[in-house]
C-alpha positions as protocol buffer text, in pm:
chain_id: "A"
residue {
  index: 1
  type: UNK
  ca { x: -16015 y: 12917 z: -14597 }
}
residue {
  index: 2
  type: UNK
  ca { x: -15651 y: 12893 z: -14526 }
}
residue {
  index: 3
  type: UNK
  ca { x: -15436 y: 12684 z: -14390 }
}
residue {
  index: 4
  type: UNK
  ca { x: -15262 y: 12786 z: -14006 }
}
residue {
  index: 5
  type: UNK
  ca { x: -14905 y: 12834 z: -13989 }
}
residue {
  index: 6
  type: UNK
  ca { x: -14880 y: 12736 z: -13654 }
}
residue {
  index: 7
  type: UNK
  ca { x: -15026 y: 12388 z: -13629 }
}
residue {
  index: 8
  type: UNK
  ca { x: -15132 y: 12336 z: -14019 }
}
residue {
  index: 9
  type: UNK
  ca { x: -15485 y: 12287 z: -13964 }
}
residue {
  index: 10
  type: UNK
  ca { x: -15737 y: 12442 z: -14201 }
}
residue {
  index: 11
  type: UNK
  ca { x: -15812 y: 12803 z: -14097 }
}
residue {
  index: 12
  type: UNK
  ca { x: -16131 y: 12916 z: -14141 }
}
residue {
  index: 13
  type: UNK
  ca { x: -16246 y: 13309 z: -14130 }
}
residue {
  index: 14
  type: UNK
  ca { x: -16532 y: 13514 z: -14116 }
}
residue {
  index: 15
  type: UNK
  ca { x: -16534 y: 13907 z: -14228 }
}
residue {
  index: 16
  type: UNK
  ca { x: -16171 y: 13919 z: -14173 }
}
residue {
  index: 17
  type: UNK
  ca { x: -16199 y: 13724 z: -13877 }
}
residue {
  index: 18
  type: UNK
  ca { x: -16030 y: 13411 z: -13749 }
}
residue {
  index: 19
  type: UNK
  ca { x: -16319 y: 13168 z: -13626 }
}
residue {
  index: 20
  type: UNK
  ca { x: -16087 y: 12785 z: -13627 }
}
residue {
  index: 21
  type: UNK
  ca { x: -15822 y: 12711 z: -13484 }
}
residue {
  index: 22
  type: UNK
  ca { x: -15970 y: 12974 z: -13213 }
}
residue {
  index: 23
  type: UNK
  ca { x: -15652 y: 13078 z: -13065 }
}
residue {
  index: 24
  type: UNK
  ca { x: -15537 y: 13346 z: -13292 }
}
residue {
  index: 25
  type: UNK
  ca { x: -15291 y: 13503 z: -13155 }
}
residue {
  index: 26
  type: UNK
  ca { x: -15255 y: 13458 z: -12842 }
}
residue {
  index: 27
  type: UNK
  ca { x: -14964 y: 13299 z: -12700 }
}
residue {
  index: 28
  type: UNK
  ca { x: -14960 y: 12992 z: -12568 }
}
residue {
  index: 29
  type: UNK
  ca { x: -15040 y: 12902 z: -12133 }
}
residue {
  index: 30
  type: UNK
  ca { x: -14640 y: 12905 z: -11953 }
}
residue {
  index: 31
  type: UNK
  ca { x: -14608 y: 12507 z: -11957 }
}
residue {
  index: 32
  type: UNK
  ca { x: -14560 y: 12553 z: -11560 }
}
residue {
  index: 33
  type: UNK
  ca { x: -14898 y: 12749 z: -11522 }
}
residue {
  index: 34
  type: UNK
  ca { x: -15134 y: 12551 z: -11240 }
}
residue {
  index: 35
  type: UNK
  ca { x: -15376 y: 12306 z: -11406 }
}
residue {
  index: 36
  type: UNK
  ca { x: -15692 y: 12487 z: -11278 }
}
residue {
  index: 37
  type: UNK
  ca { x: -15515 y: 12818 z: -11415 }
}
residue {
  index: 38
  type: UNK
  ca { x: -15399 y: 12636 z: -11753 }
}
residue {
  index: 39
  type: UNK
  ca { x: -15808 y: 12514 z: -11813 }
}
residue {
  index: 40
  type: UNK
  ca { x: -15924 y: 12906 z: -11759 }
}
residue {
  index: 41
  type: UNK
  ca { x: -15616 y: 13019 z: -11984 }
}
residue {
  index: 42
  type: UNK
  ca { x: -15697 y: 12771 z: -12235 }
}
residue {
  index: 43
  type: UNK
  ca { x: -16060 y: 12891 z: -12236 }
}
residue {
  index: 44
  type: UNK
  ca { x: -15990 y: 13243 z: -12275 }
}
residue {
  index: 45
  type: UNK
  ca { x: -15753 y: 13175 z: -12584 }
}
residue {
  index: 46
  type: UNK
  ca { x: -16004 y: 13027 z: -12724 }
}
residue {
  index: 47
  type: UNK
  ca { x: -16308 y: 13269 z: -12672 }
}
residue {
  index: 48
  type: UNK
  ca { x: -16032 y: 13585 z: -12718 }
}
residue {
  index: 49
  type: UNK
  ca { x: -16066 y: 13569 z: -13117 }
}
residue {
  index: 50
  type: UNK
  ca { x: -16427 y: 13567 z: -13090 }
}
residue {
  index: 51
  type: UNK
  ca { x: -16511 y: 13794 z: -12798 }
}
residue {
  index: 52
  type: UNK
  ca { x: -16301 y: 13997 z: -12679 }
}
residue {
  index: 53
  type: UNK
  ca { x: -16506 y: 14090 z: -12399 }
}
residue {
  index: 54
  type: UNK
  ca { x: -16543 y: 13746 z: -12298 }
}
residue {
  index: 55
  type: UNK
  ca { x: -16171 y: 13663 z: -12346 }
}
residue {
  index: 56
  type: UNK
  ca { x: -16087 y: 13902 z: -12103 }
}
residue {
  index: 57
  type: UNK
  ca { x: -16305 y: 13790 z: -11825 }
}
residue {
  index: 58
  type: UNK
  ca { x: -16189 y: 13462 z: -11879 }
}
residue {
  index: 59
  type: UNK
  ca { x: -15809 y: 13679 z: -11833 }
}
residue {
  index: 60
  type: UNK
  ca { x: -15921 y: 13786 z: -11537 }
}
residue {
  index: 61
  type: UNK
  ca { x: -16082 y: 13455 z: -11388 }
}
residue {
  index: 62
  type: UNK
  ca { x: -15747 y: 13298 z: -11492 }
}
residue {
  index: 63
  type: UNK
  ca { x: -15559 y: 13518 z: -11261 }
}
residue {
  index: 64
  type: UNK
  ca { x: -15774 y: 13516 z: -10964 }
}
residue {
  index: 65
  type: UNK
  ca { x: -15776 y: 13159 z: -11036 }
}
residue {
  index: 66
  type: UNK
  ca { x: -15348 y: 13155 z: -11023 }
}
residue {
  index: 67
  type: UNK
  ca { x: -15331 y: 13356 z: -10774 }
}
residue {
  index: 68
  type: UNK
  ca { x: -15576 y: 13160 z: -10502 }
}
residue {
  index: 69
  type: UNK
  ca { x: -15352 y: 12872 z: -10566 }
}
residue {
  index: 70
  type: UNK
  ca { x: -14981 y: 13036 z: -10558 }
}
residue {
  index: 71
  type: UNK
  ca { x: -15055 y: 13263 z: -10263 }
}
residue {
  index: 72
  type: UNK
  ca { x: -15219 y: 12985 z: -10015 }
}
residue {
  index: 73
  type: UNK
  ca { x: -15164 y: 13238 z: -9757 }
}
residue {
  index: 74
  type: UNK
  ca { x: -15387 y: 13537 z: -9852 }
}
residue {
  index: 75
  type: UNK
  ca { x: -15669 y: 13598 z: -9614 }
}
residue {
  index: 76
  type: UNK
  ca { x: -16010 y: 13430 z: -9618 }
}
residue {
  index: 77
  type: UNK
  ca { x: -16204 y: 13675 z: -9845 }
}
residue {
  index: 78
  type: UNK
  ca { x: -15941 y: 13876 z: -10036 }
}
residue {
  index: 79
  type: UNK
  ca { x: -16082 y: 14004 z: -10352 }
}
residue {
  index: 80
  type: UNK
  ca { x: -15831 y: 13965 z: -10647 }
}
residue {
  index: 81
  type: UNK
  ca { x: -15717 y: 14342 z: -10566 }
}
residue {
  index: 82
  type: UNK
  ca { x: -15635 y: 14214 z: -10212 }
}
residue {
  index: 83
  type: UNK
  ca { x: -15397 y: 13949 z: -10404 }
}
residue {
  index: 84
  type: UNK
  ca { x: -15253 y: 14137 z: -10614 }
}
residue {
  index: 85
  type: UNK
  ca { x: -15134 y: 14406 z: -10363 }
}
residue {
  index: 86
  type: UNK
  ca { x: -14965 y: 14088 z: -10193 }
}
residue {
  index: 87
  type: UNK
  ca { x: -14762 y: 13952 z: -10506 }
}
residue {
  index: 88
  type: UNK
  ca { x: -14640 y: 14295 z: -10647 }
}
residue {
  index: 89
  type: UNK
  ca { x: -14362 y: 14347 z: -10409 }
}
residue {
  index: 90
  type: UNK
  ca { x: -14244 y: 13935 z: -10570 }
}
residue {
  index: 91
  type: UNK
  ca { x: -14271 y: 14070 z: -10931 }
}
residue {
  index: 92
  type: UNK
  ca { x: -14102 y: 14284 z: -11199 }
}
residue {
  index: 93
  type: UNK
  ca { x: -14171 y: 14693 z: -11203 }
}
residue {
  index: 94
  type: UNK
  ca { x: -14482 y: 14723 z: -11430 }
}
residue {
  index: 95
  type: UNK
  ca { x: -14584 y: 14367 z: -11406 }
}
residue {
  index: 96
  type: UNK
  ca { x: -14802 y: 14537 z: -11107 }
}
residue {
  index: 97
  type: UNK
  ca { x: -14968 y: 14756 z: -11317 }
}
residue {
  index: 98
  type: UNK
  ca { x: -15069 y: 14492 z: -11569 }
}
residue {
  index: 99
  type: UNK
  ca { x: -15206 y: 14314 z: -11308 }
}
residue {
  index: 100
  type: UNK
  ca { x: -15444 y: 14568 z: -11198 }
}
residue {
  index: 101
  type: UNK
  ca { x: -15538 y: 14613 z: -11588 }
}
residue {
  index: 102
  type: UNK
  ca { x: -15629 y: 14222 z: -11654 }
}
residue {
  index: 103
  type: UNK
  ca { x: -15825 y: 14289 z: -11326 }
}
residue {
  index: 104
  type: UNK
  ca { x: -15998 y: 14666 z: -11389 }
}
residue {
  index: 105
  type: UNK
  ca { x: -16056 y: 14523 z: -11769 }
}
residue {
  index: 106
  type: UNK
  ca { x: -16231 y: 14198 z: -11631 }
}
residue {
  index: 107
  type: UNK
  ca { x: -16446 y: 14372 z: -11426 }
}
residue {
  index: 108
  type: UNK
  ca { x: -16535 y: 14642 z: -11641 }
}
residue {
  index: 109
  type: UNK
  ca { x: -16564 y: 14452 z: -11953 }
}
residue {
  index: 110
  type: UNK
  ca { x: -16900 y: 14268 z: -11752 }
}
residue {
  index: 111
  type: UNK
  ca { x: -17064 y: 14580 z: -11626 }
}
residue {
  index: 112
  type: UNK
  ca { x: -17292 y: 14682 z: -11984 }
}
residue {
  index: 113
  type: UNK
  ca { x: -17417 y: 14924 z: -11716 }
}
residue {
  index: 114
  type: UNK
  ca { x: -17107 y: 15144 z: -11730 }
}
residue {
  index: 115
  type: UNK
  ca { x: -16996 y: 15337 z: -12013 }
}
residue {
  index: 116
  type: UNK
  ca { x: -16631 y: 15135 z: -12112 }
}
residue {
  index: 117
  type: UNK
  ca { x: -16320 y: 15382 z: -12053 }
}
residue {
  index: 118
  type: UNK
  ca { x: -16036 y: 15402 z: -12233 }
}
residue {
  index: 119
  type: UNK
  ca { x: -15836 y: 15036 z: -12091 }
}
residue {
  index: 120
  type: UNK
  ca { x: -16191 y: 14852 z: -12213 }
}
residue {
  index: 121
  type: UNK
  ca { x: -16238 y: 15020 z: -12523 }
}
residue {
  index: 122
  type: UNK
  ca { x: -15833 y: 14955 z: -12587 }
}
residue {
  index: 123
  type: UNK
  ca { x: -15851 y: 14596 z: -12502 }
}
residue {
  index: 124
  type: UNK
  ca { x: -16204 y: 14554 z: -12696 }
}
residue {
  index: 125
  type: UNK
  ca { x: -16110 y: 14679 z: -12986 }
}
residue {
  index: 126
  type: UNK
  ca { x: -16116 y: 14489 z: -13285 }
}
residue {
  index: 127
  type: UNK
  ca { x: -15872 y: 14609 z: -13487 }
}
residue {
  index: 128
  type: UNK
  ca { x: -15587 y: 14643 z: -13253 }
}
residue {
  index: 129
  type: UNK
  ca { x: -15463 y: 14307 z: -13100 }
}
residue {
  index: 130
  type: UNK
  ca { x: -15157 y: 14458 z: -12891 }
}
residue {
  index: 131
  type: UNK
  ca { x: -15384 y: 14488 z: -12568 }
}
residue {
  index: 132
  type: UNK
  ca { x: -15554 y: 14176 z: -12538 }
}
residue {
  index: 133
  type: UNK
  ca { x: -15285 y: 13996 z: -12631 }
}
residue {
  index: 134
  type: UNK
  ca { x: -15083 y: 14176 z: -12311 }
}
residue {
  index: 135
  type: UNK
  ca { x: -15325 y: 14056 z: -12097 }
}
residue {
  index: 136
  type: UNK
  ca { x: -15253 y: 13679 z: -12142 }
}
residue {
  index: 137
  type: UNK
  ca { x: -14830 y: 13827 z: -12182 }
}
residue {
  index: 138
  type: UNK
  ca { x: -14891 y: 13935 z: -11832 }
}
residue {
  index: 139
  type: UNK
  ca { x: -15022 y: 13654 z: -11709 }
}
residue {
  index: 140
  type: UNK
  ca { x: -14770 y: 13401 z: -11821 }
}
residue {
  index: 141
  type: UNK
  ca { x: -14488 y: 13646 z: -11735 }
}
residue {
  index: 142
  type: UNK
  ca { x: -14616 y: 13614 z: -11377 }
}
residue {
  index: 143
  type: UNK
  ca { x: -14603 y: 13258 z: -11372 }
}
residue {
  index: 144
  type: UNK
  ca { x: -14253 y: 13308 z: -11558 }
}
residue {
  index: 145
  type: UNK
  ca { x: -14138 y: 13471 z: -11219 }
}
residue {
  index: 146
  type: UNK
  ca { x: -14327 y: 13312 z: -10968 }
}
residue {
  index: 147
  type: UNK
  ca { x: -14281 y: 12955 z: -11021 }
}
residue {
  index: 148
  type: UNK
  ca { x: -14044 y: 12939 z: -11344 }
}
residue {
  index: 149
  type: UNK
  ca { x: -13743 y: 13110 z: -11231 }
}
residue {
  index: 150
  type: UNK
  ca { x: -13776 y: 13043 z: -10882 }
}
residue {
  index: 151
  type: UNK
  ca { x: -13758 y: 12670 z: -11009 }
}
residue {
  index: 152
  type: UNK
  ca { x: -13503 y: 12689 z: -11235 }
}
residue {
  index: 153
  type: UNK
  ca { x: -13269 y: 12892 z: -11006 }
}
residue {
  index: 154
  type: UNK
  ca { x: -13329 y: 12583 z: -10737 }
}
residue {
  index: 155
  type: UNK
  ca { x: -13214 y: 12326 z: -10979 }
}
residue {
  index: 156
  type: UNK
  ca { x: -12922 y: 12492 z: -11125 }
}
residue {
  index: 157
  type: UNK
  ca { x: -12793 y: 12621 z: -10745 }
}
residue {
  index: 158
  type: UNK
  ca { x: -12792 y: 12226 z: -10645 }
}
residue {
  index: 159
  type: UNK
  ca { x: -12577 y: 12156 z: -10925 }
}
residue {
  index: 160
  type: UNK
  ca { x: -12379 y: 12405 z: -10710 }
}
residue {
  index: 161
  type: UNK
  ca { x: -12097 y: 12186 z: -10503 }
}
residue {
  index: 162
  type: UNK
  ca { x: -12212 y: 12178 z: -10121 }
}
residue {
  index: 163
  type: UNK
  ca { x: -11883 y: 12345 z: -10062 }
}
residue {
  index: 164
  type: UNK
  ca { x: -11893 y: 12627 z: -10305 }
}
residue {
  index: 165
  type: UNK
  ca { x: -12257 y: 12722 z: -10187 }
}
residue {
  index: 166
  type: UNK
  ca { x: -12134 y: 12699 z: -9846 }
}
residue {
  index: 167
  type: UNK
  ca { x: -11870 y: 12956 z: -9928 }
}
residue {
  index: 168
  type: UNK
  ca { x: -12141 y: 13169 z: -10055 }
}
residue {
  index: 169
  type: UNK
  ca { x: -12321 y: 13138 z: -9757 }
}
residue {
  index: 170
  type: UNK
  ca { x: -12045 y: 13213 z: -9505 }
}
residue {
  index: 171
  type: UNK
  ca { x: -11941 y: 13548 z: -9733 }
}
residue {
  index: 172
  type: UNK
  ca { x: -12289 y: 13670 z: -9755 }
}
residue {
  index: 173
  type: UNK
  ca { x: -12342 y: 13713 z: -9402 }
}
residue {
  index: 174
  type: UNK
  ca { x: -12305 y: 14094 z: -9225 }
}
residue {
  index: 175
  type: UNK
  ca { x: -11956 y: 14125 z: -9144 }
}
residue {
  index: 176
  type: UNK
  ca { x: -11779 y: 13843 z: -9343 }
}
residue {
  index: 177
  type: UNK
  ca { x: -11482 y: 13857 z: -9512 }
}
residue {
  index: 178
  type: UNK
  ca { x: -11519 y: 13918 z: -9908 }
}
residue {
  index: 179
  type: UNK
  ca { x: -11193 y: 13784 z: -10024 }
}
């Protein structure tokens, strides 16, 4: 036994391995993640210590999960690939790619049936945090730029004077003079 740094609970492990407070080390939901999002997040944190496996289904359910609800949009039926084709053009270079890894590693991590490759074995491994840990990095960056930024640029540009952010306006337009 131990005692956490983070929250100063008792810690309690097991052959090297953090059983309470589950979290470990995975960071924290993005405090503007959707509540139905936030739960799944939450759940996969938890598990995550535990079982890998199971932490990053729960990854991958918490991103289909985000998704559904930011992109109202999306076609009846699209399948989580489907969605995140749509939000990749809105996101950061690379942020794509972990996308499609929280959802190849989700999938594959739940078919026993298939020999694991190389992303499964990476994120399943034990000893090595770095990868499961990106998963839930990935999916609170997205929320970073989908609904964090986007907010906070909204309230700082209407602290903008109406006549300074008409200015803007008027100069951005094809053709306007730049003075």
């Amino acid at each position: 036994m131990s005692q956490c740094s983070a929250c100063k609970d008792n810690a309690t492990w097991r052959s090297n391995r953090l059983m309470f407070p589950s979290g470990g080390t995975v960071v924290a939901p993005n405090e503007d993640m959707p509540d139905q999002a936030r739960e799944l997040y939450e759940e996969a944190r938890q598990v995550a210590g535990v079982s890998r496996r199971a932490g990053a289904a729960l990854a991958r359910a918490t991103l289909e999960r985000f998704l559904r609800d930011f992109d109202t949009a999306a076609p009846a039926g699209a399948t989580l690939a489907d969605r995140i084709d749509r939000v990749v053009p809105q996101v950061s270079a690379g942020l794509g790619e972990l996308l499609t890894l929280i959802r190849h590693v989700g999938n594959k991590s739940l078919h026993v049936e298939d020999a694991p490759d190389e992303a499964v074995v990476l994120v399943l491994d034990e000893e090595n945090t770095e990868m499961i840990d990106a998963l839930f990095v990935a999916i609170n960056d997205l929320v970073e730029e989908l609904i964090t930024k986007p907010a906070r640029t909204s309230r700082l540009a209407a602290l903008i004077p109406q006549s300074v952010r008409d200015a803007a306006a008027r100069r951005a337009k094809p053709g306007a003079n730049r003075d």
